[in-house]
């Protein structure tokens, strides 16, 4: 039976919403075209993830459990995915687009002799070719793409689909896996994790992004305050991650993360196309910039022209009042 | 130590472009060295300056793309290989990686560097595909590199933080443009680049690994991304416009 398989990304023991979006889309395609939609969890501890996954009703939840999966490392993940694909034999293997999945997508496709589509914003499959849309040219253009042959491996931009719960029994099936440390071709020496327990940027409903206009400690404090009021994730333009003011993992844009929150507030960001490529799909865009001709105003729903140091304090106060 | 850097000529995403009958029309005179590849070249140059060695750039592309090889040579790479394509051929990441794998089959090297993606298509597939075809350990999205003996310490940007990974030689790394600012070729560099050797190979000589099924994806059309409706600009007293917009985000948009 032809089938779709969704890889469930896990961050800090929690399922990433973006992979539930992908699973929901695969469920929808399966239902429409009489296929099956399953999921795979690869982790050092699968049990809670499997339980939480059941409300999304994949036909089968496959698990591969091993202590090696505590941290992201491409060699063991590739081995596990290669094994899973050869056992399950999916026609379409779908991932949420994350740095983790981008790391292995090409190698997995090369290994499985599969067609690969990276970072699609839409996809469909009726049983023959996969058709998809991909933003290209710094997201100025949408290309329509098509695959030849099977299997097809793809990654999907976060925010492309809604998460939809689904009733129905999920079978759980563990795939035996061993990994010998000698197979590790590379060594993970250290993880420098800077984001700690803050809101996950790629999943946040509201994102505050700081740009060059945020010049000093005082400005960064205002950003933190605004983010706290709105329970928002904090991102930054390339200028501020390069200067070291913000951690590189917070960069939003063509090079960094692509986000599509309900509300995006660009503070002191001019709106270079490389930045816009990472946030243009946000539902509501607010921009604060003192240059009335800044390109960010061309895409902002609400453009506040003025000094962010003067606008943010009353803006934060008013939001506090509204939030009560 | 031998470094190979895979480079690509791409359209400048800042240049005007149009779509005619579903085809993307770009000004070929605005083609440039892919920014991520420029960072890969820069990183190889920095390592060479510190530790010695030789840098060869490899490019798959039409005759016109030789200017991009010259650019990398002007930056300081020692030599180039141009895998020459003919106008009508179209390849996807999988087939590019197959051709490159065939090129590297009989080569000796410690490290292959690639840009992490092309700035026109943003797929980011070819690097890790090539690593898999060559059975090399690899790291993607590198933001920092250091040599320790013959091993490479790669700082890569992961989802929530940075991972420090040690790679033995030979191996492959894909580079982010966040790792450096590529140098602008000096006049001397440009003059010297003209005398540096560039080896041209017909793509047909490297098609052993290619089969009918090697081109697995194709573009069937392009459309312009729908433009966002222009919003409203608020100019005036900071207190007033801040209040007004905050209230609208609540009452009109319901996103607070």
Coordinates of C-alpha atoms in Angstrom, one line a residue:
Chain A
X1 CA 0.0 0.0 0.0
X2 CA 1.4 3.4 -0.9
X3 CA 2.0 5.6 2.0
X4 CA 3.3 8.8 3.5
X5 CA 5.6 9.0 6.5
X6 CA 6.2 12.0 8.6
X7 CA 9.3 12.5 10.7
X8 CA 8.5 13.9 14.1
X9 CA 11.0 16.6 15.2
X10 CA 11.5 16.8 18.9
X11 CA 13.0 19.7 20.8
X12 CA 13.7 19.3 24.4
X13 CA 11.4 16.4 24.8
X14 CA 8.5 18.2 23.0
X15 CA 7.1 17.6 19.6
X16 CA 7.8 20.6 17.3
X17 CA 4.5 22.1 16.1
X18 CA 5.9 22.3 12.6
X19 CA 6.2 18.6 12.3
X20 CA 2.5 18.2 13.4
X21 CA 1.6 20.6 10.6
X22 CA 3.4 18.3 8.2
X23 CA 1.7 15.2 9.7
X24 CA -1.7 16.9 9.5
X25 CA -1.1 17.7 5.8
X26 CA 0.0 14.1 5.2
X27 CA -3.2 12.8 7.0
X28 CA -5.3 15.1 4.7
X29 CA -3.6 13.8 1.6
X30 CA -3.9 10.2 2.7
X31 CA -7.6 10.6 3.4
X32 CA -8.3 12.3 0.1
X33 CA -6.5 9.8 -2.0
X34 CA -6.9 6.5 -0.1
X35 CA -3.3 6.3 1.2
X36 CA -1.9 5.7 4.7
X37 CA -0.2 8.3 6.8
X38 CA 2.3 7.2 9.4
X39 CA 4.8 8.9 11.6
X40 CA 8.3 8.1 12.9
X41 CA 9.9 9.2 16.1
X42 CA 13.6 8.9 16.5
X43 CA 14.7 9.9 20.0
X44 CA 16.6 8.8 23.1
X45 CA 13.2 8.5 24.8
X46 CA 10.1 8.0 22.6
X47 CA 7.4 7.1 25.2
X48 CA 5.8 10.5 26.0
X49 CA 6.2 11.7 22.4
X50 CA 4.3 8.6 21.2
X51 CA 1.5 9.3 23.6
X52 CA 1.2 12.9 22.6
X53 CA 1.3 12.0 19.0
X54 CA -1.7 9.7 19.2
X55 CA -4.2 12.6 19.1
X56 CA -3.0 13.3 15.6
X57 CA -4.0 9.7 14.6
X58 CA -1.2 8.4 12.3
X59 CA -1.9 4.8 11.2
X60 CA 1.4 3.6 12.6
X61 CA 3.8 5.3 14.9
X62 CA 7.2 3.9 14.3
X63 CA 9.9 4.4 16.9
X64 CA 13.6 4.1 16.9
X65 CA 15.1 4.6 20.4
X66 CA 18.7 4.9 21.3
X67 CA 20.7 7.1 23.7
X68 CA 22.7 8.4 20.7
X69 CA 19.7 10.5 19.6
X70 CA 20.0 12.8 22.7
X71 CA 21.8 15.3 20.5
X72 CA 21.6 16.0 16.8
X73 CA 24.3 14.2 14.9
X74 CA 24.0 13.4 11.2
X75 CA 25.7 10.0 11.1
X76 CA 23.4 8.1 13.4
X77 CA 20.3 10.0 12.3
X78 CA 21.0 9.1 8.7
X79 CA 21.5 5.5 9.6
X80 CA 18.2 5.4 11.4
X81 CA 16.3 7.1 8.6
X82 CA 17.9 4.9 6.0
X83 CA 16.9 1.8 8.0
X84 CA 13.4 3.2 8.5
X85 CA 12.9 4.0 4.9
X86 CA 14.1 0.5 3.8
X87 CA 11.7 -1.2 6.3
X88 CA 8.7 1.0 5.9
X89 CA 9.2 1.7 2.2
X90 CA 7.3 5.0 2.1
X91 CA 6.5 6.7 -1.2
X92 CA 6.7 10.2 0.4
X93 CA 8.8 10.9 3.4
X94 CA 8.1 14.4 4.9
X95 CA 10.0 16.5 7.4
X96 CA 9.4 19.9 8.9
X97 CA 12.1 22.2 7.6
X98 CA 14.6 22.6 10.5
X99 CA 18.4 22.9 10.7
X100 CA 18.3 19.3 11.8
X101 CA 16.3 18.0 8.7
X102 CA 18.3 20.3 6.3
X103 CA 21.4 18.7 7.6
X104 CA 20.4 15.2 6.4
X105 CA 17.9 15.8 3.6
X106 CA 20.5 15.6 0.7
X107 CA 22.5 12.7 2.1
X108 CA 19.3 10.7 2.8
X109 CA 18.0 11.3 -0.7
X110 CA 21.4 10.3 -2.2
X111 CA 21.4 7.2 -0.1
X112 CA 17.8 6.2 -1.0
X113 CA 18.1 7.3 -4.6
X114 CA 15.2 9.5 -3.9
X115 CA 13.9 12.8 -5.3
X116 CA 14.4 15.6 -2.8
X117 CA 12.5 18.9 -2.4
X118 CA 13.7 21.3 0.2
X119 CA 11.6 23.9 2.1
X120 CA 8.3 23.6 0.2
X121 CA 5.4 25.9 1.1
X122 CA 2.7 23.6 -0.4
X123 CA 2.7 20.0 -1.6
X124 CA 0.3 17.4 -2.9
X125 CA 0.5 13.8 -3.9
X126 CA -2.2 11.7 -5.7
X127 CA -0.1 8.6 -6.0
X128 CA 2.1 9.6 -8.9
X129 CA 4.4 12.6 -8.9
X130 CA 4.6 14.9 -5.9
X131 CA 3.8 18.5 -6.9
X132 CA 5.0 21.3 -4.7
X133 CA 5.6 25.0 -4.5
X134 CA 8.9 26.5 -3.4
X135 CA 9.8 30.1 -2.7
X136 CA 13.0 31.0 -4.7
X137 CA 15.0 34.1 -5.5
X138 CA 14.9 35.3 -1.9
X139 CA 11.1 34.4 -1.8
X140 CA 10.3 36.9 -4.5
X141 CA 9.2 34.1 -6.8
X142 CA 7.3 30.9 -6.3
X143 CA 8.4 27.9 -8.4
X144 CA 6.2 25.0 -9.1
X145 CA 8.1 21.8 -9.0
X146 CA 7.4 18.1 -9.8
X147 CA 9.2 14.9 -8.9
X148 CA 10.0 11.8 -11.0
X149 CA 10.1 8.4 -9.5
X150 CA 9.7 7.2 -5.9
X151 CA 10.5 7.7 -3.1
X152 CA 10.2 11.4 -2.6
X153 CA 11.7 13.2 0.4
X154 CA 10.7 16.7 1.3
X155 CA 10.9 19.3 4.0
X156 CA 8.1 21.8 4.6
X157 CA 8.3 25.3 5.8
X158 CA 6.8 25.9 9.2
X159 CA 3.4 27.6 9.2
X160 CA 2.5 26.2 5.8
X161 CA -0.4 24.1 7.2
X162 CA -2.6 24.1 10.2
X163 CA -2.3 21.3 12.8
X164 CA -5.5 19.2 12.9
X165 CA -6.1 16.5 15.5
X166 CA -7.6 13.3 14.3
X167 CA -9.3 10.4 16.0
X168 CA -8.4 6.8 15.3
X169 CA -6.2 4.0 16.7
X170 CA -2.5 4.3 16.1
X171 CA -0.4 1.2 16.1
X172 CA 3.0 1.6 17.7
X173 CA 5.9 -0.3 16.2
X174 CA 9.4 -0.2 17.3
X175 CA 12.2 -0.7 14.8
X176 CA 15.3 -2.4 16.2
X177 CA 18.4 -0.3 15.9
X178 CA 21.9 -0.5 17.1
X179 CA 24.6 2.1 16.8
X180 CA 28.3 1.4 17.5
X181 CA 30.3 4.4 18.5
X182 CA 32.9 3.3 16.0
X183 CA 30.5 4.0 13.2
X184 CA 30.6 7.7 14.2
X185 CA 32.6 9.3 11.6
X186 CA 32.6 12.6 13.4
X187 CA 32.7 13.7 17.0
X188 CA 30.4 16.1 18.7
X189 CA 32.6 18.0 21.1
X190 CA 30.4 20.6 22.6
X191 CA 27.0 22.2 22.3
X192 CA 26.8 26.0 22.8
X193 CA 23.1 26.5 23.5
X194 CA 22.2 30.1 23.9
X195 CA 18.5 30.2 23.6
X196 CA 17.9 28.4 26.9
X197 CA 14.2 28.2 27.9
X198 CA 13.1 31.2 25.9
X199 CA 10.2 31.0 23.5
X200 CA 11.1 28.9 20.4
X201 CA 11.4 31.4 17.6
X202 CA 10.2 29.1 14.8
X203 CA 7.1 28.1 16.7
X204 CA 6.2 31.4 18.3
X205 CA 2.7 33.0 17.6
X206 CA 4.3 36.4 18.0
X207 CA 7.8 37.4 17.0
X208 CA 9.6 40.6 17.9
X209 CA 12.6 41.2 15.6
X210 CA 15.4 43.7 16.4
X211 CA 17.4 45.4 13.7
X212 CA 20.2 47.9 13.4
X213 CA 18.1 50.6 14.9
X214 CA 18.3 48.8 18.2
X215 CA 21.6 50.3 19.1
X216 CA 22.3 49.6 22.8
X217 CA 21.4 47.9 26.0
X218 CA 18.5 50.3 26.5
X219 CA 17.1 49.2 23.1
X220 CA 17.5 45.5 23.8
X221 CA 15.8 46.0 27.2
X222 CA 12.8 47.5 25.4
X223 CA 12.7 44.5 23.0
X224 CA 12.8 42.1 26.0
X225 CA 10.0 44.0 27.7
X226 CA 7.8 44.0 24.6
X227 CA 8.5 40.3 24.1
X228 CA 7.6 39.6 27.7
X229 CA 4.2 41.4 27.4
X230 CA 3.3 39.5 24.3
X231 CA 4.9 36.2 25.3
X232 CA 6.8 36.5 22.0
X233 CA 9.9 34.9 20.6
X234 CA 12.8 37.3 19.9
X235 CA 14.6 37.3 16.6
X236 CA 17.1 39.7 15.0
X237 CA 18.3 40.8 11.6
X238 CA 21.7 39.7 10.4
X239 CA 23.3 43.0 11.4
X240 CA 22.6 42.3 15.1
X241 CA 23.6 38.6 15.0
X242 CA 26.8 39.5 13.3
X243 CA 27.6 42.2 15.8
X244 CA 27.2 39.6 18.6
X245 CA 24.3 41.5 20.2
X246 CA 22.0 38.6 19.5
X247 CA 22.7 34.9 19.3
X248 CA 23.2 33.6 15.7
X249 CA 20.4 31.1 16.2
X250 CA 18.0 34.0 16.4
X251 CA 18.7 35.3 12.9
X252 CA 15.6 35.7 10.7
X253 CA 16.0 35.7 7.0
X254 CA 17.1 33.8 3.9
X255 CA 20.3 32.7 5.8
X256 CA 18.7 32.1 9.2
X257 CA 15.2 31.1 10.3
X258 CA 12.0 31.4 8.3
X259 CA 9.1 32.4 10.5
X260 CA 5.4 32.9 9.9
X261 CA 3.8 34.0 13.2
X262 CA 0.4 35.6 13.7
X263 CA 2.1 38.9 14.6
X264 CA 5.6 40.1 13.5
X265 CA 6.9 43.3 15.0
X266 CA 10.0 44.6 13.2
X267 CA 11.8 47.1 15.3
X268 CA 14.5 49.2 13.7
X269 CA 14.7 46.9 10.7
X270 CA 15.0 48.4 7.2
X271 CA 13.7 45.4 5.4
X272 CA 16.4 44.1 3.0
X273 CA 15.1 41.4 0.8
X274 CA 17.2 38.8 2.5
X275 CA 15.4 39.6 5.8
X276 CA 12.0 39.8 4.2
X277 CA 12.5 36.3 2.7
X278 CA 12.4 35.0 6.3
X279 CA 9.2 36.8 7.5
X280 CA 7.0 37.9 4.6
X281 CA 4.4 35.2 5.4
X282 CA 3.6 36.5 8.8
X283 CA -0.1 37.3 9.2
X284 CA 0.1 40.8 10.6
X285 CA 3.3 42.8 10.2
X286 CA 4.1 45.9 12.3
X287 CA 7.2 47.9 11.5
X288 CA 8.8 50.6 13.6
X289 CA 11.5 52.6 11.8
X290 CA 12.5 56.2 11.7
X291 CA 13.2 56.2 8.0
X292 CA 9.8 56.7 6.2
X293 CA 11.2 55.3 3.0
X294 CA 12.5 52.0 4.6
X295 CA 11.5 49.1 2.4
X296 CA 9.9 47.3 5.4
X297 CA 7.0 49.8 5.2
X298 CA 6.1 48.3 1.8
X299 CA 5.1 45.0 3.4
X300 CA 4.0 46.2 6.8
X301 CA 0.3 46.3 7.7
X302 CA 1.0 48.9 10.4
X303 CA 4.0 51.2 9.8
X304 CA 5.1 53.4 12.7
X305 CA 7.4 56.1 11.5
X306 CA 9.6 57.4 14.3
X307 CA 12.2 56.8 16.9
X308 CA 11.8 53.4 18.4
X309 CA 13.1 54.6 21.7
X310 CA 10.2 57.0 21.8
X311 CA 7.5 54.7 20.4
X312 CA 8.2 51.5 22.2
X313 CA 7.6 52.7 25.8
X314 CA 4.0 54.0 25.2
X315 CA 3.4 51.0 22.9
X316 CA 4.4 48.6 25.7
X317 CA 2.3 50.5 28.2
X318 CA -0.7 50.4 26.0
X319 CA -0.3 46.6 25.4
X320 CA 0.1 46.0 29.1
X321 CA -3.3 47.8 29.6
X322 CA -5.0 45.8 26.9
X323 CA -3.6 42.5 28.3
X324 CA -4.9 43.7 31.7
Chain B
X1 CA 46.8 20.1 2.3
X2 CA 44.4 20.2 -0.6
X3 CA 41.2 22.1 -0.4
X4 CA 38.5 21.9 -3.1
X5 CA 35.8 24.5 -3.1
X6 CA 32.6 23.8 -5.1
X7 CA 31.3 27.1 -6.5
X8 CA 28.3 28.1 -8.6
X9 CA 27.3 31.1 -10.7
X10 CA 23.9 32.3 -9.8
X11 CA 21.6 35.2 -10.7
X12 CA 21.8 38.2 -8.3
X13 CA 18.6 38.1 -6.3
X14 CA 18.8 41.9 -6.1
X15 CA 18.6 42.3 -9.9
X16 CA 15.2 42.9 -11.6
X17 CA 13.6 39.8 -12.9
X18 CA 10.4 39.0 -14.8
X19 CA 8.3 36.0 -15.7
X20 CA 7.4 35.5 -19.3
X21 CA 5.1 32.6 -20.2
X22 CA 6.1 30.8 -17.0
X23 CA 9.8 31.3 -17.7
X24 CA 12.0 33.2 -15.4
X25 CA 13.9 35.9 -17.3
X26 CA 17.0 37.3 -15.7
X27 CA 19.8 39.5 -16.9
X28 CA 22.8 37.2 -17.4
X29 CA 25.1 40.1 -17.0
X30 CA 24.0 40.3 -13.4
X31 CA 25.2 36.7 -12.6
X32 CA 27.5 36.5 -9.6
X33 CA 29.5 34.1 -7.5
X34 CA 26.9 32.5 -5.0
X35 CA 27.4 34.4 -1.7
X36 CA 27.6 31.2 0.3
X37 CA 30.3 29.8 -2.0
X38 CA 32.2 33.1 -1.7
X39 CA 32.3 32.4 2.1
X40 CA 33.5 28.9 1.4
X41 CA 36.3 30.3 -0.8
X42 CA 37.2 32.9 1.9
X43 CA 37.4 30.2 4.6
X44 CA 39.7 28.0 2.5
X45 CA 41.9 31.1 1.9
X46 CA 42.1 31.8 5.7
X47 CA 43.0 28.2 6.4
X48 CA 45.6 28.2 3.7
X49 CA 47.2 31.4 4.9
X50 CA 47.5 29.9 8.4
X51 CA 48.4 26.4 7.6
X52 CA 49.6 26.3 4.0
X53 CA 48.1 24.2 1.2
X54 CA 46.4 24.5 -2.1
X55 CA 42.9 25.6 -3.2
X56 CA 41.2 24.4 -6.3
X57 CA 37.7 25.6 -7.2
X58 CA 35.2 23.5 -9.1
X59 CA 32.3 24.8 -11.1
X60 CA 29.6 23.2 -13.2
X61 CA 28.2 25.7 -15.7
X62 CA 28.1 27.2 -19.2
X63 CA 31.0 28.9 -20.9
X64 CA 29.9 32.3 -19.4
X65 CA 30.4 31.0 -15.9
X66 CA 34.1 31.0 -16.3
X67 CA 34.0 34.6 -15.1
X68 CA 32.9 33.3 -11.7
X69 CA 35.9 30.9 -11.6
X70 CA 38.1 33.9 -12.4
X71 CA 36.5 35.8 -9.5
X72 CA 37.4 33.0 -7.1
X73 CA 41.0 32.9 -8.5
X74 CA 41.2 36.6 -8.1
X75 CA 40.3 36.2 -4.4
X76 CA 43.3 33.9 -4.1
X77 CA 42.3 30.3 -5.1
X78 CA 45.2 28.6 -6.9
X79 CA 43.5 26.8 -9.8
X80 CA 40.1 25.9 -11.2
X81 CA 38.2 23.1 -12.9
X82 CA 35.3 24.1 -15.1
X83 CA 32.9 21.3 -15.8
X84 CA 31.4 22.8 -19.0
X85 CA 27.7 22.3 -19.7
X86 CA 25.8 23.0 -22.9
X87 CA 23.0 25.5 -23.0
X88 CA 20.1 23.1 -23.2
X89 CA 21.0 20.8 -20.4
X90 CA 19.2 21.1 -17.1
X91 CA 20.3 19.4 -13.9
X92 CA 18.8 19.2 -10.4
X93 CA 20.8 18.9 -7.2
X94 CA 20.9 15.1 -7.4
X95 CA 22.5 15.1 -10.9
X96 CA 24.9 18.0 -10.0
X97 CA 26.0 16.0 -7.0
X98 CA 26.4 12.8 -9.3
X99 CA 28.6 14.8 -11.7
X100 CA 30.7 16.2 -8.9
X101 CA 31.1 12.8 -7.4
X102 CA 32.4 11.5 -10.7
X103 CA 34.8 14.4 -10.8
X104 CA 36.1 13.7 -7.3
X105 CA 36.4 10.0 -7.8
X106 CA 40.1 9.9 -8.6
X107 CA 41.1 13.1 -6.8
X108 CA 43.1 13.4 -3.6
X109 CA 42.1 16.0 -1.0
X110 CA 41.7 16.6 2.6
X111 CA 38.6 18.9 2.5
X112 CA 35.8 19.8 0.2
X113 CA 34.0 23.0 1.0
X114 CA 30.6 24.0 -0.5
X115 CA 28.2 26.9 0.1
X116 CA 25.4 25.7 2.2
X117 CA 22.9 26.5 -0.5
X118 CA 22.5 28.5 -3.7
X119 CA 21.1 32.0 -3.1
X120 CA 18.7 31.6 -6.1
X121 CA 17.0 28.3 -5.2
X122 CA 17.9 27.9 -1.5
X123 CA 17.7 24.1 -1.7
X124 CA 20.9 23.3 0.1
X125 CA 21.0 19.7 -1.1
X126 CA 24.1 19.3 -3.3
X127 CA 26.6 19.4 -0.5
X128 CA 25.4 16.6 1.7
X129 CA 24.4 14.6 -1.5
X130 CA 28.0 14.8 -2.7
X131 CA 29.3 13.8 0.8
X132 CA 27.0 10.7 0.7
X133 CA 28.0 9.7 -2.8
X134 CA 31.7 10.0 -1.8
X135 CA 31.1 8.4 1.5
X136 CA 32.6 11.3 3.4
X137 CA 31.8 12.6 6.9
X138 CA 30.3 16.0 6.6
X139 CA 28.9 19.0 8.5
X140 CA 26.4 21.5 7.1
X141 CA 25.7 25.2 7.9
X142 CA 29.2 25.9 9.3
X143 CA 29.7 29.3 10.9
X144 CA 33.2 28.7 12.0
X145 CA 36.2 26.5 11.0
X146 CA 39.5 25.7 12.7
X147 CA 42.2 23.2 11.9
X148 CA 43.6 21.1 14.7
X149 CA 46.4 19.0 13.2
X150 CA 44.6 17.4 10.2
X151 CA 41.2 17.5 11.9
X152 CA 38.7 20.2 11.2
X153 CA 36.7 21.7 14.1
X154 CA 33.4 22.9 12.7
X155 CA 31.1 25.2 14.5
X156 CA 27.7 24.6 13.0
X157 CA 24.5 26.5 13.6
X158 CA 21.8 24.1 14.7
X159 CA 18.2 24.7 15.6
X160 CA 18.7 26.0 19.1
X161 CA 22.4 26.6 19.4
X162 CA 25.8 25.9 18.0
X163 CA 27.4 22.5 17.7
X164 CA 31.1 22.0 17.7
X165 CA 32.0 19.0 15.6
X166 CA 35.3 17.4 14.8
X167 CA 35.7 16.1 11.3
X168 CA 38.6 13.9 10.2
X169 CA 40.1 14.3 6.7
X170 CA 38.9 13.7 4.1
X171 CA 35.5 15.3 4.7
X172 CA 33.1 17.9 3.4
X173 CA 31.7 21.1 4.9
X174 CA 28.9 23.4 3.7
X175 CA 29.5 27.0 4.7
X176 CA 27.1 29.7 5.8
X177 CA 27.7 33.3 4.8
X178 CA 27.7 34.1 8.5
X179 CA 31.2 32.8 9.0
X180 CA 33.1 35.6 7.3
X181 CA 33.1 38.5 4.9
X182 CA 34.5 37.3 1.6
X183 CA 37.4 39.5 0.5
X184 CA 37.1 41.8 -2.5
X185 CA 39.7 40.8 -5.1
X186 CA 42.6 43.3 -5.3
X187 CA 43.9 44.6 -8.6
X188 CA 46.9 42.4 -8.2
X189 CA 44.7 39.4 -7.5
X190 CA 42.7 40.1 -10.7
X191 CA 45.9 40.4 -12.8
X192 CA 47.3 37.1 -11.2
X193 CA 44.0 35.3 -11.8
X194 CA 44.5 35.6 -15.5
X195 CA 47.6 33.4 -15.4
X196 CA 46.2 30.8 -13.0
X197 CA 45.4 27.4 -14.6
X198 CA 41.8 26.5 -15.3
X199 CA 41.1 23.0 -16.5
X200 CA 38.0 22.6 -18.7
X201 CA 36.2 19.2 -18.7
X202 CA 33.1 18.5 -20.8
X203 CA 30.2 17.5 -18.6
X204 CA 29.7 14.5 -21.0
X205 CA 32.9 13.1 -19.7
X206 CA 31.5 13.0 -16.2
X207 CA 28.2 11.4 -16.9
X208 CA 29.1 7.9 -16.0
X209 CA 27.2 8.1 -12.7
X210 CA 24.1 9.6 -14.4
X211 CA 21.2 7.5 -15.6
X212 CA 17.8 8.3 -17.0
X213 CA 16.6 8.5 -13.5
X214 CA 19.2 10.9 -12.2
X215 CA 17.2 14.0 -12.8
X216 CA 14.5 13.6 -10.2
X217 CA 12.9 17.0 -9.9
X218 CA 12.0 19.6 -12.4
X219 CA 10.6 23.1 -12.3
X220 CA 7.3 23.3 -14.2
X221 CA 6.6 27.0 -13.8
X222 CA 7.2 30.2 -12.0
X223 CA 4.8 32.8 -10.6
X224 CA 5.4 36.1 -8.8
X225 CA 4.7 35.9 -5.1
X226 CA 1.4 37.7 -4.5
X227 CA 2.3 41.1 -3.1
X228 CA 1.0 42.0 0.3
X229 CA -1.7 44.7 0.3
X230 CA 0.1 47.9 1.3
X231 CA -0.7 48.8 4.9
X232 CA -1.1 52.1 6.6
X233 CA 1.8 54.4 7.8
X234 CA 1.4 56.2 11.1
X235 CA 3.4 59.4 11.4
X236 CA 3.1 61.9 14.3
X237 CA 3.4 62.0 18.0
X238 CA 5.0 58.8 19.2
X239 CA 2.6 58.4 22.2
X240 CA -0.4 58.7 20.0
X241 CA 0.6 56.5 17.1
X242 CA 1.9 53.8 19.5
X243 CA -1.4 53.8 21.4
X244 CA -3.5 53.7 18.2
X245 CA -1.6 50.8 16.7
X246 CA -1.6 48.8 19.9
X247 CA -5.4 49.2 20.2
X248 CA -5.9 48.2 16.5
X249 CA -3.8 45.0 17.0
X250 CA -6.2 44.1 19.7
X251 CA -9.6 45.3 18.3
X252 CA -9.1 45.0 14.5
X253 CA -6.6 42.1 14.2
X254 CA -7.1 40.2 17.4
X255 CA -3.5 39.1 17.6
X256 CA -2.7 40.4 21.1

